[in-house]
């Protein structure tokens, strides 16, 4: 490998490569969207805590928890789609087929919920 890596090599090493620290490379718009969704979820969780403290009817609390779970699933879907279209694709193109096992493990975790 040369002393001056190409831009593609730098992106791979900085984002998805199994060597060293792996990082995602979401666009600023995607990050903003995800953070906004997570902030909303955080507020919903605080709201549920307040409902429980106020002895709110259980069914109403469960409905709110269901909405939170749905919102978290949406965040997971966005992250998974980005991961498949970037990190996984890059690693497969590099010949790293072990990433498929990693993705299957992740999908299994998501399906348990």
PDB file of N, CA and C in Angstrom, residues 4-107:
ATOM      1  N   UNK A   4       0.585   7.472   0.498  1.00  0.00           N
ATOM      2  CA  UNK A   4      -0.507   8.425   0.341  1.00  0.00           C
ATOM      3  C   UNK A   4      -1.741   7.698  -0.189  1.00  0.00           C
ATOM      4  N   UNK A   5      -2.643   7.287   0.704  1.00  0.00           N
ATOM      5  CA  UNK A   5      -3.813   6.538   0.254  1.00  0.00           C
ATOM      6  C   UNK A   5      -4.716   7.401  -0.619  1.00  0.00           C
ATOM      7  N   UNK A   6      -5.442   6.764  -1.507  1.00  0.00           N
ATOM      8  CA  UNK A   6      -6.392   7.492  -2.332  1.00  0.00           C
ATOM      9  C   UNK A   6      -7.573   7.898  -1.474  1.00  0.00           C
ATOM     10  N   UNK A   7      -8.414   8.775  -2.005  1.00  0.00           N
ATOM     11  CA  UNK A   7      -9.591   9.231  -1.284  1.00  0.00           C
ATOM     12  C   UNK A   7     -10.478   8.049  -0.925  1.00  0.00           C
ATOM     13  N   UNK A   8     -10.642   7.116  -1.848  1.00  0.00           N
ATOM     14  CA  UNK A   8     -11.476   5.945  -1.594  1.00  0.00           C
ATOM     15  C   UNK A   8     -10.920   5.123  -0.433  1.00  0.00           C
ATOM     16  N   UNK A   9      -9.615   4.948  -0.376  1.00  0.00           N
ATOM     17  CA  UNK A   9      -9.008   4.207   0.730  1.00  0.00           C
ATOM     18  C   UNK A   9      -9.226   4.941   2.047  1.00  0.00           C
ATOM     19  N   UNK A  10      -9.131   6.282   2.027  1.00  0.00           N
ATOM     20  CA  UNK A  10      -9.343   7.050   3.247  1.00  0.00           C
ATOM     21  C   UNK A  10     -10.785   6.891   3.736  1.00  0.00           C
ATOM     22  N   UNK A  11     -11.757   6.945   2.816  1.00  0.00           N
ATOM     23  CA  UNK A  11     -13.151   6.783   3.209  1.00  0.00           C
ATOM     24  C   UNK A  11     -13.392   5.411   3.806  1.00  0.00           C
ATOM     25  N   UNK A  12     -12.807   4.400   3.191  1.00  0.00           N
ATOM     26  CA  UNK A  12     -12.996   3.042   3.674  1.00  0.00           C
ATOM     27  C   UNK A  12     -12.397   2.884   5.061  1.00  0.00           C
ATOM     28  N   UNK A  13     -11.195   3.399   5.262  1.00  0.00           N
ATOM     29  CA  UNK A  13     -10.566   3.265   6.570  1.00  0.00           C
ATOM     30  C   UNK A  13     -11.322   4.056   7.629  1.00  0.00           C
ATOM     31  N   UNK A  14     -11.893   5.192   7.242  1.00  0.00           N
ATOM     32  CA  UNK A  14     -12.580   6.034   8.200  1.00  0.00           C
ATOM     33  C   UNK A  14     -13.991   5.575   8.510  1.00  0.00           C
ATOM     34  N   UNK A  15     -14.582   4.758   7.644  1.00  0.00           N
ATOM     35  CA  UNK A  15     -15.993   4.475   7.877  1.00  0.00           C
ATOM     36  C   UNK A  15     -16.278   3.013   8.164  1.00  0.00           C
ATOM     37  N   UNK A  16     -16.083   2.150   7.240  1.00  0.00           N
ATOM     38  CA  UNK A  16     -16.666   0.817   7.355  1.00  0.00           C
ATOM     39  C   UNK A  16     -15.649  -0.302   7.444  1.00  0.00           C
ATOM     40  N   UNK A  17     -14.418   0.000   7.282  1.00  0.00           N
ATOM     41  CA  UNK A  17     -13.399  -1.035   7.237  1.00  0.00           C
ATOM     42  C   UNK A  17     -13.321  -1.772   8.557  1.00  0.00           C
ATOM     43  N   UNK A  18     -13.206  -3.113   8.512  1.00  0.00           N
ATOM     44  CA  UNK A  18     -13.095  -3.855   9.764  1.00  0.00           C
ATOM     45  C   UNK A  18     -11.784  -3.570  10.496  1.00  0.00           C
ATOM     46  N   UNK A  19     -10.791  -2.985   9.796  1.00  0.00           N
ATOM     47  CA  UNK A  19      -9.547  -2.625  10.460  1.00  0.00           C
ATOM     48  C   UNK A  19      -9.751  -1.293  11.183  1.00  0.00           C
ATOM     49  N   UNK A  20      -9.294  -1.229  12.395  1.00  0.00           N
ATOM     50  CA  UNK A  20      -9.387   0.015  13.144  1.00  0.00           C
ATOM     51  C   UNK A  20     -10.817   0.334  13.549  1.00  0.00           C
ATOM     52  N   UNK A  21     -11.037   1.592  13.913  1.00  0.00           N
ATOM     53  CA  UNK A  21     -12.355   2.037  14.372  1.00  0.00           C
ATOM     54  C   UNK A  21     -13.286   2.214  13.174  1.00  0.00           C
ATOM     55  N   UNK A  22     -14.473   1.623  13.257  1.00  0.00           N
ATOM     56  CA  UNK A  22     -15.450   1.753  12.185  1.00  0.00           C
ATOM     57  C   UNK A  22     -16.411   2.887  12.524  1.00  0.00           C
ATOM     58  N   UNK A  23     -16.723   3.688  11.535  1.00  0.00           N
ATOM     59  CA  UNK A  23     -17.644   4.809  11.715  1.00  0.00           C
ATOM     60  C   UNK A  23     -18.620   4.831  10.561  1.00  0.00           C
ATOM     61  N   UNK A  24     -19.769   5.425  10.807  1.00  0.00           N
ATOM     62  CA  UNK A  24     -20.732   5.593   9.722  1.00  0.00           C
ATOM     63  C   UNK A  24     -20.391   6.869   8.967  1.00  0.00           C
ATOM     64  N   UNK A  25     -21.014   7.027   7.841  1.00  0.00           N
ATOM     65  CA  UNK A  25     -20.809   8.267   7.086  1.00  0.00           C
ATOM     66  C   UNK A  25     -22.145   8.767   6.555  1.00  0.00           C
ATOM     67  N   UNK A  26     -23.003   9.171   7.483  1.00  0.00           N
ATOM     68  CA  UNK A  26     -24.310   9.706   7.131  1.00  0.00           C
ATOM     69  C   UNK A  26     -24.152  11.158   6.706  1.00  0.00           C
ATOM     70  N   UNK A  27     -25.030  11.578   5.817  1.00  0.00           N
ATOM     71  CA  UNK A  27     -25.036  12.979   5.413  1.00  0.00           C
ATOM     72  C   UNK A  27     -25.478  13.830   6.595  1.00  0.00           C
ATOM     73  N   UNK A  28     -25.164  15.103   6.536  1.00  0.00           N
ATOM     74  CA  UNK A  28     -25.583  16.013   7.602  1.00  0.00           C
ATOM     75  C   UNK A  28     -27.102  16.039   7.723  1.00  0.00           C
ATOM     76  N   UNK A  29     -27.794  15.947   6.590  1.00  0.00           N
ATOM     77  CA  UNK A  29     -29.253  15.945   6.591  1.00  0.00           C
ATOM     78  C   UNK A  29     -29.805  14.711   7.310  1.00  0.00           C
ATOM     79  N   UNK A  30     -29.203  13.555   7.037  1.00  0.00           N
ATOM     80  CA  UNK A  30     -29.637  12.320   7.695  1.00  0.00           C
ATOM     81  C   UNK A  30     -29.372  12.386   9.192  1.00  0.00           C
ATOM     82  N   UNK A  31     -28.196  12.871   9.571  1.00  0.00           N
ATOM     83  CA  UNK A  31     -27.883  13.006  11.003  1.00  0.00           C
ATOM     84  C   UNK A  31     -28.889  13.918  11.692  1.00  0.00           C
ATOM     85  N   UNK A  32     -29.195  15.042  11.041  1.00  0.00           N
ATOM     86  CA  UNK A  32     -30.154  15.991  11.612  1.00  0.00           C
ATOM     87  C   UNK A  32     -31.515  15.327  11.787  1.00  0.00           C
ATOM     88  N   UNK A  33     -31.949  14.571  10.787  1.00  0.00           N
ATOM     89  CA  UNK A  33     -33.221  13.856  10.839  1.00  0.00           C
ATOM     90  C   UNK A  33     -33.232  12.845  11.991  1.00  0.00           C
ATOM     91  N   UNK A  34     -32.166  12.061  12.104  1.00  0.00           N
ATOM     92  CA  UNK A  34     -32.092  11.047  13.159  1.00  0.00           C
ATOM     93  C   UNK A  34     -32.078  11.678  14.548  1.00  0.00           C
ATOM     94  N   UNK A  35     -31.291  12.723  14.715  1.00  0.00           N
ATOM     95  CA  UNK A  35     -31.221  13.397  16.019  1.00  0.00           C
ATOM     96  C   UNK A  35     -32.575  13.996  16.382  1.00  0.00           C
ATOM     97  N   UNK A  36     -33.256  14.570  15.395  1.00  0.00           N
ATOM     98  CA  UNK A  36     -34.586  15.134  15.636  1.00  0.00           C
ATOM     99  C   UNK A  36     -35.565  14.052  16.085  1.00  0.00           C
ATOM    100  N   UNK A  37     -35.539  12.913  15.409  1.00  0.00           N
ATOM    101  CA  UNK A  37     -36.409  11.804  15.788  1.00  0.00           C
ATOM    102  C   UNK A  37     -36.089  11.310  17.194  1.00  0.00           C
ATOM    103  N   UNK A  38     -34.802  11.189  17.499  1.00  0.00           N
ATOM    104  CA  UNK A  38     -34.404  10.705  18.821  1.00  0.00           C
ATOM    105  C   UNK A  38     -34.767  11.703  19.916  1.00  0.00           C
ATOM    106  N   UNK A  39     -34.665  12.985  19.627  1.00  0.00           N
ATOM    107  CA  UNK A  39     -35.086  13.991  20.604  1.00  0.00           C
ATOM    108  C   UNK A  39     -36.581  13.885  20.889  1.00  0.00           C
ATOM    109  N   UNK A  40     -37.362  13.644  19.833  1.00  0.00           N
ATOM    110  CA  UNK A  40     -38.802  13.479  19.988  1.00  0.00           C
ATOM    111  C   UNK A  40     -39.094  12.239  20.842  1.00  0.00           C
ATOM    112  N   UNK A  41     -38.379  11.160  20.570  1.00  0.00           N
ATOM    113  CA  UNK A  41     -38.558   9.912  21.337  1.00  0.00           C
ATOM    114  C   UNK A  41     -38.194  10.134  22.806  1.00  0.00           C
ATOM    115  N   UNK A  42     -37.109  10.866  23.007  1.00  0.00           N
ATOM    116  CA  UNK A  42     -36.693  11.173  24.378  1.00  0.00           C
ATOM    117  C   UNK A  42     -37.803  11.919  25.119  1.00  0.00           C
ATOM    118  N   UNK A  43     -38.448  12.850  24.437  1.00  0.00           N
ATOM    119  CA  UNK A  43     -39.566  13.577  25.041  1.00  0.00           C
ATOM    120  C   UNK A  43     -40.743  12.661  25.323  1.00  0.00           C
ATOM    121  N   UNK A  44     -41.010  11.738  24.408  1.00  0.00           N
ATOM    122  CA  UNK A  44     -42.100  10.779  24.623  1.00  0.00           C
ATOM    123  C   UNK A  44     -41.824   9.909  25.848  1.00  0.00           C
ATOM    124  N   UNK A  45     -40.593   9.509  26.024  1.00  0.00           N
ATOM    125  CA  UNK A  45     -40.236   8.674  27.180  1.00  0.00           C
ATOM    126  C   UNK A  45     -40.433   9.449  28.479  1.00  0.00           C
ATOM    127  N   UNK A  46     -40.012  10.708  28.478  1.00  0.00           N
ATOM    128  CA  UNK A  46     -40.251  11.534  29.672  1.00  0.00           C
ATOM    129  C   UNK A  46     -41.747  11.673  29.935  1.00  0.00           C
ATOM    130  N   UNK A  47     -42.526  11.765  28.847  1.00  0.00           N
ATOM    131  CA  UNK A  47     -43.982  11.856  28.987  1.00  0.00           C
ATOM    132  C   UNK A  47     -44.565  10.600  29.612  1.00  0.00           C
ATOM    133  N   UNK A  48     -44.075   9.441  29.203  1.00  0.00           N
ATOM    134  CA  UNK A  48     -44.560   8.177  29.772  1.00  0.00           C
ATOM    135  C   UNK A  48     -44.203   8.103  31.255  1.00  0.00           C
ATOM    136  N   UNK A  49     -43.013   8.549  31.574  1.00  0.00           N
ATOM    137  CA  UNK A  49     -42.615   8.565  32.985  1.00  0.00           C
ATOM    138  C   UNK A  49     -43.597   9.422  33.788  1.00  0.00           C
ATOM    139  N   UNK A  50     -43.959  10.566  33.242  1.00  0.00           N
ATOM    140  CA  UNK A  50     -44.926  11.440  33.910  1.00  0.00           C
ATOM    141  C   UNK A  50     -46.293  10.788  34.037  1.00  0.00           C
ATOM    142  N   UNK A  51     -46.714  10.064  32.993  1.00  0.00           N
ATOM    143  CA  UNK A  51     -47.998   9.361  33.059  1.00  0.00           C
ATOM    144  C   UNK A  51     -48.011   8.333  34.179  1.00  0.00           C
ATOM    145  N   UNK A  52     -46.915   7.620  34.311  1.00  0.00           N
ATOM    146  CA  UNK A  52     -46.830   6.605  35.373  1.00  0.00           C
ATOM    147  C   UNK A  52     -46.841   7.269  36.744  1.00  0.00           C
ATOM    148  N   UNK A  53     -46.110   8.372  36.869  1.00  0.00           N
ATOM    149  CA  UNK A  53     -46.082   9.089  38.144  1.00  0.00           C
ATOM    150  C   UNK A  53     -47.463   9.619  38.519  1.00  0.00           C
ATOM    151  N   UNK A  54     -48.302   9.924  37.511  1.00  0.00           N
ATOM    152  CA  UNK A  54     -49.645  10.454  37.752  1.00  0.00           C
ATOM    153  C   UNK A  54     -50.695   9.349  37.821  1.00  0.00           C
ATOM    154  N   UNK A  55     -50.244   8.085  37.841  1.00  0.00           N
ATOM    155  CA  UNK A  55     -51.163   6.944  37.901  1.00  0.00           C
ATOM    156  C   UNK A  55     -52.170   6.937  36.753  1.00  0.00           C
ATOM    157  N   UNK A  56     -51.697   7.276  35.566  1.00  0.00           N
ATOM    158  CA  UNK A  56     -52.547   7.268  34.368  1.00  0.00           C
ATOM    159  C   UNK A  56     -52.978   5.835  34.064  1.00  0.00           C
ATOM    160  N   UNK A  57     -54.166   5.694  33.526  1.00  0.00           N
ATOM    161  CA  UNK A  57     -54.732   4.399  33.166  1.00  0.00           C
ATOM    162  C   UNK A  57     -53.721   3.616  32.322  1.00  0.00           C
ATOM    163  N   UNK A  58     -53.518   2.348  32.690  1.00  0.00           N
ATOM    164  CA  UNK A  58     -52.479   1.510  32.082  1.00  0.00           C
ATOM    165  C   UNK A  58     -52.563   1.438  30.563  1.00  0.00           C
ATOM    166  N   UNK A  59     -53.767   1.295  30.031  1.00  0.00           N
ATOM    167  CA  UNK A  59     -53.921   1.166  28.585  1.00  0.00           C
ATOM    168  C   UNK A  59     -53.409   2.408  27.858  1.00  0.00           C
ATOM    169  N   UNK A  60     -53.613   3.573  28.442  1.00  0.00           N
ATOM    170  CA  UNK A  60     -53.114   4.812  27.834  1.00  0.00           C
ATOM    171  C   UNK A  60     -51.583   4.850  27.835  1.00  0.00           C
ATOM    172  N   UNK A  61     -50.991   4.371  28.911  1.00  0.00           N
ATOM    173  CA  UNK A  61     -49.525   4.328  28.996  1.00  0.00           C
ATOM    174  C   UNK A  61     -48.982   3.333  27.970  1.00  0.00           C
ATOM    175  N   UNK A  62     -49.602   2.185  27.869  1.00  0.00           N
ATOM    176  CA  UNK A  62     -49.160   1.164  26.915  1.00  0.00           C
ATOM    177  C   UNK A  62     -49.254   1.690  25.483  1.00  0.00           C
ATOM    178  N   UNK A  63     -50.300   2.443  25.191  1.00  0.00           N
ATOM    179  CA  UNK A  63     -50.448   3.038  23.858  1.00  0.00           C
ATOM    180  C   UNK A  63     -49.275   3.970  23.560  1.00  0.00           C
ATOM    181  N   UNK A  64     -48.883   4.752  24.529  1.00  0.00           N
ATOM    182  CA  UNK A  64     -47.752   5.665  24.339  1.00  0.00           C
ATOM    183  C   UNK A  64     -46.440   4.886  24.166  1.00  0.00           C
ATOM    184  N   UNK A  65     -46.273   3.821  24.925  1.00  0.00           N
ATOM    185  CA  UNK A  65     -45.072   2.984  24.794  1.00  0.00           C
ATOM    186  C   UNK A  65     -45.019   2.365  23.405  1.00  0.00           C
ATOM    187  N   UNK A  66     -46.160   1.942  22.891  1.00  0.00           N
ATOM    188  CA  UNK A  66     -46.229   1.380  21.546  1.00  0.00           C
ATOM    189  C   UNK A  66     -45.797   2.411  20.504  1.00  0.00           C
ATOM    190  N   UNK A  67     -46.203   3.652  20.684  1.00  0.00           N
ATOM    191  CA  UNK A  67     -45.804   4.724  19.764  1.00  0.00           C
ATOM    192  C   UNK A  67     -44.290   4.945  19.813  1.00  0.00           C
ATOM    193  N   UNK A  68     -43.716   4.852  21.003  1.00  0.00           N
ATOM    194  CA  UNK A  68     -42.266   5.008  21.156  1.00  0.00           C
ATOM    195  C   UNK A  68     -41.541   3.879  20.444  1.00  0.00           C
ATOM    196  N   UNK A  69     -42.028   2.662  20.625  1.00  0.00           N
ATOM    197  CA  UNK A  69     -41.399   1.518  19.956  1.00  0.00           C
ATOM    198  C   UNK A  69     -41.461   1.663  18.438  1.00  0.00           C
ATOM    199  N   UNK A  70     -42.566   2.138  17.936  1.00  0.00           N
ATOM    200  CA  UNK A  70     -42.717   2.359  16.500  1.00  0.00           C
ATOM    201  C   UNK A  70     -41.729   3.424  16.010  1.00  0.00           C
ATOM    202  N   UNK A  71     -41.580   4.473  16.782  1.00  0.00           N
ATOM    203  CA  UNK A  71     -40.647   5.541  16.414  1.00  0.00           C
ATOM    204  C   UNK A  71     -39.201   5.030  16.421  1.00  0.00           C
ATOM    205  N   UNK A  72     -38.859   4.212  17.403  1.00  0.00           N
ATOM    206  CA  UNK A  72     -37.519   3.622  17.444  1.00  0.00           C
ATOM    207  C   UNK A  72     -37.288   2.680  16.266  1.00  0.00           C
ATOM    208  N   UNK A  73     -38.322   1.928  15.891  1.00  0.00           N
ATOM    209  CA  UNK A  73     -38.206   1.050  14.725  1.00  0.00           C
ATOM    210  C   UNK A  73     -37.950   1.861  13.457  1.00  0.00           C
ATOM    211  N   UNK A  74     -38.562   3.019  13.352  1.00  0.00           N
ATOM    212  CA  UNK A  74     -38.332   3.882  12.188  1.00  0.00           C
ATOM    213  C   UNK A  74     -36.884   4.358  12.137  1.00  0.00           C
ATOM    214  N   UNK A  75     -36.333   4.707  13.287  1.00  0.00           N
ATOM    215  CA  UNK A  75     -34.924   5.102  13.343  1.00  0.00           C
ATOM    216  C   UNK A  75     -34.041   3.932  12.914  1.00  0.00           C
ATOM    217  N   UNK A  76     -34.345   2.745  13.404  1.00  0.00           N
ATOM    218  CA  UNK A  76     -33.572   1.559  13.032  1.00  0.00           C
ATOM    219  C   UNK A  76     -33.624   1.309  11.534  1.00  0.00           C
ATOM    220  N   UNK A  77     -34.789   1.461  10.939  1.00  0.00           N
ATOM    221  CA  UNK A  77     -34.934   1.233   9.495  1.00  0.00           C
ATOM    222  C   UNK A  77     -34.087   2.214   8.694  1.00  0.00           C
ATOM    223  N   UNK A  78     -34.090   3.474   9.102  1.00  0.00           N
ATOM    224  CA  UNK A  78     -33.279   4.482   8.411  1.00  0.00           C
ATOM    225  C   UNK A  78     -31.798   4.119   8.512  1.00  0.00           C
ATOM    226  N   UNK A  79     -31.366   3.746   9.712  1.00  0.00           N
ATOM    227  CA  UNK A  79     -29.966   3.371   9.908  1.00  0.00           C
ATOM    228  C   UNK A  79     -29.591   2.126   9.116  1.00  0.00           C
ATOM    229  N   UNK A  80     -30.462   1.129   9.115  1.00  0.00           N
ATOM    230  CA  UNK A  80     -30.192  -0.108   8.389  1.00  0.00           C
ATOM    231  C   UNK A  80     -30.103   0.146   6.890  1.00  0.00           C
ATOM    232  N   UNK A  81     -31.017   0.934   6.367  1.00  0.00           N
ATOM    233  CA  UNK A  81     -30.984   1.245   4.935  1.00  0.00           C
ATOM    234  C   UNK A  81     -29.676   1.944   4.558  1.00  0.00           C
ATOM    235  N   UNK A  82     -29.285   2.936   5.340  1.00  0.00           N
ATOM    236  CA  UNK A  82     -28.023   3.634   5.072  1.00  0.00           C
ATOM    237  C   UNK A  82     -26.832   2.703   5.180  1.00  0.00           C
ATOM    238  N   UNK A  83     -26.871   1.820   6.160  1.00  0.00           N
ATOM    239  CA  UNK A  83     -25.775   0.872   6.368  1.00  0.00           C
ATOM    240  C   UNK A  83     -25.645  -0.068   5.170  1.00  0.00           C
ATOM    241  N   UNK A  84     -26.781  -0.576   4.693  1.00  0.00           N
ATOM    242  CA  UNK A  84     -26.757  -1.491   3.552  1.00  0.00           C
ATOM    243  C   UNK A  84     -26.261  -0.796   2.289  1.00  0.00           C
ATOM    244  N   UNK A  85     -26.702   0.437   2.075  1.00  0.00           N
ATOM    245  CA  UNK A  85     -26.356   1.155   0.847  1.00  0.00           C
ATOM    246  C   UNK A  85     -24.946   1.723   0.859  1.00  0.00           C
ATOM    247  N   UNK A  86     -24.321   1.782   2.020  1.00  0.00           N
ATOM    248  CA  UNK A  86     -22.975   2.359   2.072  1.00  0.00           C
ATOM    249  C   UNK A  86     -21.964   1.337   2.588  1.00  0.00           C
ATOM    250  N   UNK A  87     -21.926   1.138   3.868  1.00  0.00           N
ATOM    251  CA  UNK A  87     -20.906   0.281   4.482  1.00  0.00           C
ATOM    252  C   UNK A  87     -20.920  -1.143   3.924  1.00  0.00           C
ATOM    253  N   UNK A  88     -22.089  -1.756   3.910  1.00  0.00           N
ATOM    254  CA  UNK A  88     -22.181  -3.148   3.467  1.00  0.00           C
ATOM    255  C   UNK A  88     -21.811  -3.257   1.994  1.00  0.00           C
ATOM    256  N   UNK A  89     -22.352  -2.372   1.175  1.00  0.00           N
ATOM    257  CA  UNK A  89     -22.042  -2.386  -0.247  1.00  0.00           C
ATOM    258  C   UNK A  89     -20.542  -2.231  -0.486  1.00  0.00           C
ATOM    259  N   UNK A  90     -19.924  -1.280   0.200  1.00  0.00           N
ATOM    260  CA  UNK A  90     -18.482  -1.052   0.035  1.00  0.00           C
ATOM    261  C   UNK A  90     -17.681  -2.293   0.421  1.00  0.00           C
ATOM    262  N   UNK A  91     -18.042  -2.893   1.533  1.00  0.00           N
ATOM    263  CA  UNK A  91     -17.284  -4.066   1.985  1.00  0.00           C
ATOM    264  C   UNK A  91     -17.465  -5.250   1.047  1.00  0.00           C
ATOM    265  N   UNK A  92     -18.655  -5.432   0.503  1.00  0.00           N
ATOM    266  CA  UNK A  92     -18.870  -6.508  -0.467  1.00  0.00           C
ATOM    267  C   UNK A  92     -18.055  -6.241  -1.732  1.00  0.00           C
ATOM    268  N   UNK A  93     -18.052  -4.992  -2.182  1.00  0.00           N
ATOM    269  CA  UNK A  93     -17.276  -4.632  -3.370  1.00  0.00           C
ATOM    270  C   UNK A  93     -15.783  -4.864  -3.155  1.00  0.00           C
ATOM    271  N   UNK A  94     -15.346  -4.769  -1.902  1.00  0.00           N
ATOM    272  CA  UNK A  94     -13.937  -5.034  -1.571  1.00  0.00           C
ATOM    273  C   UNK A  94     -13.672  -6.528  -1.400  1.00  0.00           C
ATOM    274  N   UNK A  95     -14.716  -7.343  -1.514  1.00  0.00           N
ATOM    275  CA  UNK A  95     -14.558  -8.785  -1.379  1.00  0.00           C
ATOM    276  C   UNK A  95     -14.744  -9.307   0.032  1.00  0.00           C
ATOM    277  N   UNK A  96     -15.153  -8.459   0.951  1.00  0.00           N
ATOM    278  CA  UNK A  96     -15.352  -8.845   2.351  1.00  0.00           C
ATOM    279  C   UNK A  96     -16.770  -9.377   2.520  1.00  0.00           C
ATOM    280  N   UNK A  97     -16.937 -10.687   2.384  1.00  0.00           N
ATOM    281  CA  UNK A  97     -18.267 -11.286   2.488  1.00  0.00           C
ATOM    282  C   UNK A  97     -18.669 -11.581   3.935  1.00  0.00           C
ATOM    283  N   UNK A  98     -17.733 -11.421   4.878  1.00  0.00           N
ATOM    284  CA  UNK A  98     -18.068 -11.605   6.292  1.00  0.00           C
ATOM    285  C   UNK A  98     -19.112 -10.588   6.752  1.00  0.00           C
ATOM    286  N   UNK A  99     -19.196  -9.475   6.043  1.00  0.00           N
ATOM    287  CA  UNK A  99     -20.163  -8.443   6.396  1.00  0.00           C
ATOM    288  C   UNK A  99     -21.593  -8.980   6.295  1.00  0.00           C
ATOM    289  N   UNK A 100     -21.820  -9.980   5.455  1.00  0.00           N
ATOM    290  CA  UNK A 100     -23.158 -10.555   5.331  1.00  0.00           C
ATOM    291  C   UNK A 100     -23.601 -11.214   6.631  1.00  0.00           C
ATOM    292  N   UNK A 101     -22.694 -11.920   7.297  1.00  0.00           N
ATOM    293  CA  UNK A 101     -23.019 -12.512   8.593  1.00  0.00           C
ATOM    294  C   UNK A 101     -23.335 -11.429   9.619  1.00  0.00           C
ATOM    295  N   UNK A 102     -22.575 -10.347   9.563  1.00  0.00           N
ATOM    296  CA  UNK A 102     -22.809  -9.224  10.472  1.00  0.00           C
ATOM    297  C   UNK A 102     -24.202  -8.640  10.245  1.00  0.00           C
ATOM    298  N   UNK A 103     -24.583  -8.462   8.986  1.00  0.00           N
ATOM    299  CA  UNK A 103     -25.899  -7.910   8.667  1.00  0.00           C
ATOM    300  C   UNK A 103     -27.002  -8.864   9.108  1.00  0.00           C
ATOM    301  N   UNK A 104     -26.818 -10.157   8.872  1.00  0.00           N
ATOM    302  CA  UNK A 104     -27.830 -11.130   9.291  1.00  0.00           C
ATOM    303  C   UNK A 104     -28.024 -11.114  10.804  1.00  0.00           C
ATOM    304  N   UNK A 105     -26.946 -11.000  11.549  1.00  0.00           N
ATOM    305  CA  UNK A 105     -27.036 -10.908  13.005  1.00  0.00           C
ATOM    306  C   UNK A 105     -27.825  -9.671  13.416  1.00  0.00           C
ATOM    307  N   UNK A 106     -27.550  -8.561  12.749  1.00  0.00           N
ATOM    308  CA  UNK A 106     -28.262  -7.315  13.045  1.00  0.00           C
ATOM    309  C   UNK A 106     -29.745  -7.445  12.736  1.00  0.00           C
ATOM    310  N   UNK A 107     -30.073  -8.036  11.594  1.00  0.00           N
ATOM    311  CA  UNK A 107     -31.477  -8.215  11.215  1.00  0.00           C
ATOM    312  C   UNK A 107     -32.187  -9.134  12.212  1.00  0.00           C
TER     313      UNK A 107
END
